[in-house]
Short mmCIF file of C-alpha atoms in Angstrom, two decimals:
data_model
loop_
_atom_site.label_atom_id
_atom_site.label_comp_id
_atom_site.label_asym_id
_atom_site.label_seq_id
_atom_site.Cartn_x
_atom_site.Cartn_y
_atom_site.Cartn_z
CA MET A 12 -4.80 -20.43 8.73
CA GLU A 13 -1.93 -18.02 9.66
CA GLU A 14 -2.89 -14.84 11.50
CA GLU A 15 -1.71 -11.72 9.94
CA THR A 16 0.26 -9.17 11.95
CA HIS A 17 0.97 -6.85 9.28
CA VAL A 18 -1.17 -5.33 6.42
CA GLU A 19 0.49 -3.56 3.55
CA VAL A 20 -1.54 -0.75 1.91
CA ASP A 21 -0.54 1.03 -1.29
CA GLU A 22 -1.83 1.97 -4.91
CA ILE A 23 -0.62 1.61 -8.36
CA TRP A 24 -1.39 4.00 -11.17
CA TYR A 25 -2.83 2.81 -14.63
CA LYS A 26 -1.40 5.42 -17.39
CA ARG A 27 -2.45 8.39 -15.07
CA LYS A 28 -6.21 7.58 -15.72
CA PHE A 29 -7.09 5.70 -12.50
CA VAL A 30 -5.78 4.05 -9.41
CA ILE A 31 -5.94 0.50 -8.01
CA TYR A 32 -5.56 0.32 -4.40
CA PHE A 33 -4.39 -2.90 -2.64
CA ALA A 34 -4.20 -4.09 0.97
CA ILE A 35 -2.11 -7.16 1.13
CA GLY A 36 -1.42 -9.47 4.23
CA ARG A 37 2.28 -9.83 4.75
CA LYS A 38 2.43 -13.51 6.04
CA THR A 39 -0.18 -15.05 3.76
CA LYS A 40 0.43 -12.74 0.63
CA LEU A 41 -3.52 -12.56 0.27
CA ILE A 42 -5.17 -9.60 -1.25
CA LEU A 43 -7.33 -8.48 1.74
CA ASN A 44 -9.08 -5.86 -0.58
CA TYR A 45 -8.67 -3.81 -3.62
CA HIS A 46 -10.42 -0.77 -5.05
CA ILE A 47 -10.28 0.75 -8.54
CA GLY A 48 -10.83 4.63 -8.51
CA ASP A 49 -9.45 8.03 -8.48
CA ARG A 50 -6.75 9.23 -6.04
CA ASP A 51 -9.02 11.27 -4.07
CA TYR A 52 -10.23 11.14 -0.34
CA ARG A 53 -13.35 9.43 -1.14
CA ASP A 54 -12.02 6.35 -3.01
CA VAL A 55 -9.41 5.92 -0.22
CA ILE A 56 -12.23 5.73 2.39
CA THR A 57 -14.33 3.26 0.26
CA PHE A 58 -11.02 1.22 0.02
CA LEU A 59 -10.37 1.18 3.64
CA GLN A 60 -14.12 0.49 4.69
CA GLY A 61 -13.84 -2.63 2.35
CA ILE A 62 -11.26 -4.27 4.71
CA PRO A 63 -12.90 -6.52 6.99
CA LYS A 64 -13.70 -4.94 10.41
CA GLU A 65 -12.03 -7.79 12.51
CA ILE A 66 -8.78 -6.97 10.70
CA ARG A 67 -9.03 -3.24 10.67
CA TYR A 68 -9.83 -2.98 14.40
CA SER A 69 -7.72 -5.71 15.65
CA ASP A 70 -5.00 -5.09 18.10
CA LYS A 71 -2.61 -7.58 16.65
CA VAL A 72 -2.71 -6.19 13.28
CA THR A 73 -0.44 -3.17 12.12
CA PHE A 74 -1.37 -1.31 8.69
CA VAL A 75 1.87 -0.20 6.93
CA SER A 76 1.87 2.35 4.16
CA ASP A 77 3.84 4.97 2.42
CA SER A 78 3.33 8.62 3.23
CA TYR A 79 0.57 9.42 0.74
CA ALA A 80 -1.40 12.37 2.33
CA ASN A 81 -4.78 10.52 2.45
CA TYR A 82 -3.18 7.52 4.17
CA ARG A 83 -1.77 9.57 6.66
CA SER A 84 -5.15 11.08 7.70
CA LEU A 85 -7.44 8.27 7.15
CA LEU A 86 -5.45 5.25 8.37
CA LEU A 87 -5.68 6.81 11.77
CA ASP A 88 -9.40 6.98 11.44
CA TYR A 89 -10.00 3.73 9.88
CA THR A 90 -7.67 1.22 11.65
CA LYS A 91 -6.49 0.72 15.22
CA ASN A 92 -2.63 0.36 14.45
CA CYS A 93 -0.92 2.00 11.67
CA LEU A 94 2.79 2.78 10.68
CA ILE A 95 3.64 5.52 7.83
CA VAL A 96 6.79 4.83 6.18
CA ASN A 97 8.24 7.91 4.05
CA LYS A 98 10.30 5.97 1.49
CA SER A 99 12.05 9.19 0.09
CA LYS A 100 13.41 10.25 3.51
CA LEU A 101 14.36 6.79 4.75
CA ARG A 102 16.70 6.17 1.55
CA LYS A 103 18.83 9.04 2.63
CA GLU A 104 18.80 8.07 6.25
CA LYS A 105 22.22 7.05 7.82
CA ASN A 106 20.89 5.20 10.75
CA LYS A 107 20.71 1.55 9.71
CA GLU A 108 17.85 0.85 12.21
CA ARG A 109 15.67 3.53 10.86
CA ARG A 110 16.48 2.33 7.09
CA LYS A 111 15.10 -1.13 8.13
CA LEU A 112 11.74 0.64 8.01
CA LEU A 113 12.03 0.64 4.16
CA GLY A 114 11.39 -3.17 4.24
CA GLU A 115 7.96 -2.52 5.79
CA VAL A 116 6.40 -1.77 2.33
CA ASN A 117 8.71 -4.07 0.51
CA HIS A 118 6.11 -6.94 -0.22
CA ILE A 119 3.49 -4.80 -1.86
CA GLU A 120 6.19 -3.09 -3.93
CA ARG A 121 7.45 -6.45 -4.92
CA PHE A 122 3.79 -7.49 -5.88
CA PHE A 123 3.42 -4.15 -7.95
CA ALA A 124 6.75 -5.05 -9.86
CA THR A 125 5.22 -8.46 -10.86
CA LEU A 126 2.12 -6.79 -11.90
CA ARG A 127 4.20 -4.48 -14.18
CA CYS A 128 5.91 -7.33 -15.70
CA TRP A 129 2.58 -9.24 -16.66
CA PHE A 130 0.52 -6.10 -17.59
CA ALA A 131 2.30 -3.55 -19.80
CA GLN A 132 -0.46 -1.06 -19.31
CA LEU A 133 0.77 -0.64 -15.56
CA ASN A 134 4.37 -0.03 -16.61
CA ARG A 135 6.00 3.28 -15.79
CA ILE A 136 7.07 5.25 -18.84
CA SER A 137 10.69 5.36 -17.81
CA LEU A 138 10.62 1.49 -17.87
CA THR A 139 9.07 0.87 -21.13
CA ILE A 140 11.25 0.19 -24.19
CA ILE A 141 9.96 2.11 -27.42
#
């Protein structure tokens, strides 16, 4: 089995009622953990604790996420290596090398786009046709 070097962590909303958190391995595209809950501190802790310890505390694995406030504070506590990507600031960045960081969360965002195609309830209101 291929060894993971990057794990992407993000969340998707369901009609603003609850959130589904996902941790996906970049190379294998395997879902390492998911958690359904609210968008609060306790649910992020429960989600991060569900990721196997050998992955969370490995020197070889880097966790990549967006700049959601709970990830910024908790990824440092529950993982060994992490990279926080601020997508909105990077889209405006002029430096090409810095803009490459946008690709760090590309796989999980692509996964969410696929979920939205299959499950209409996960669709954003702006994308639905009435």
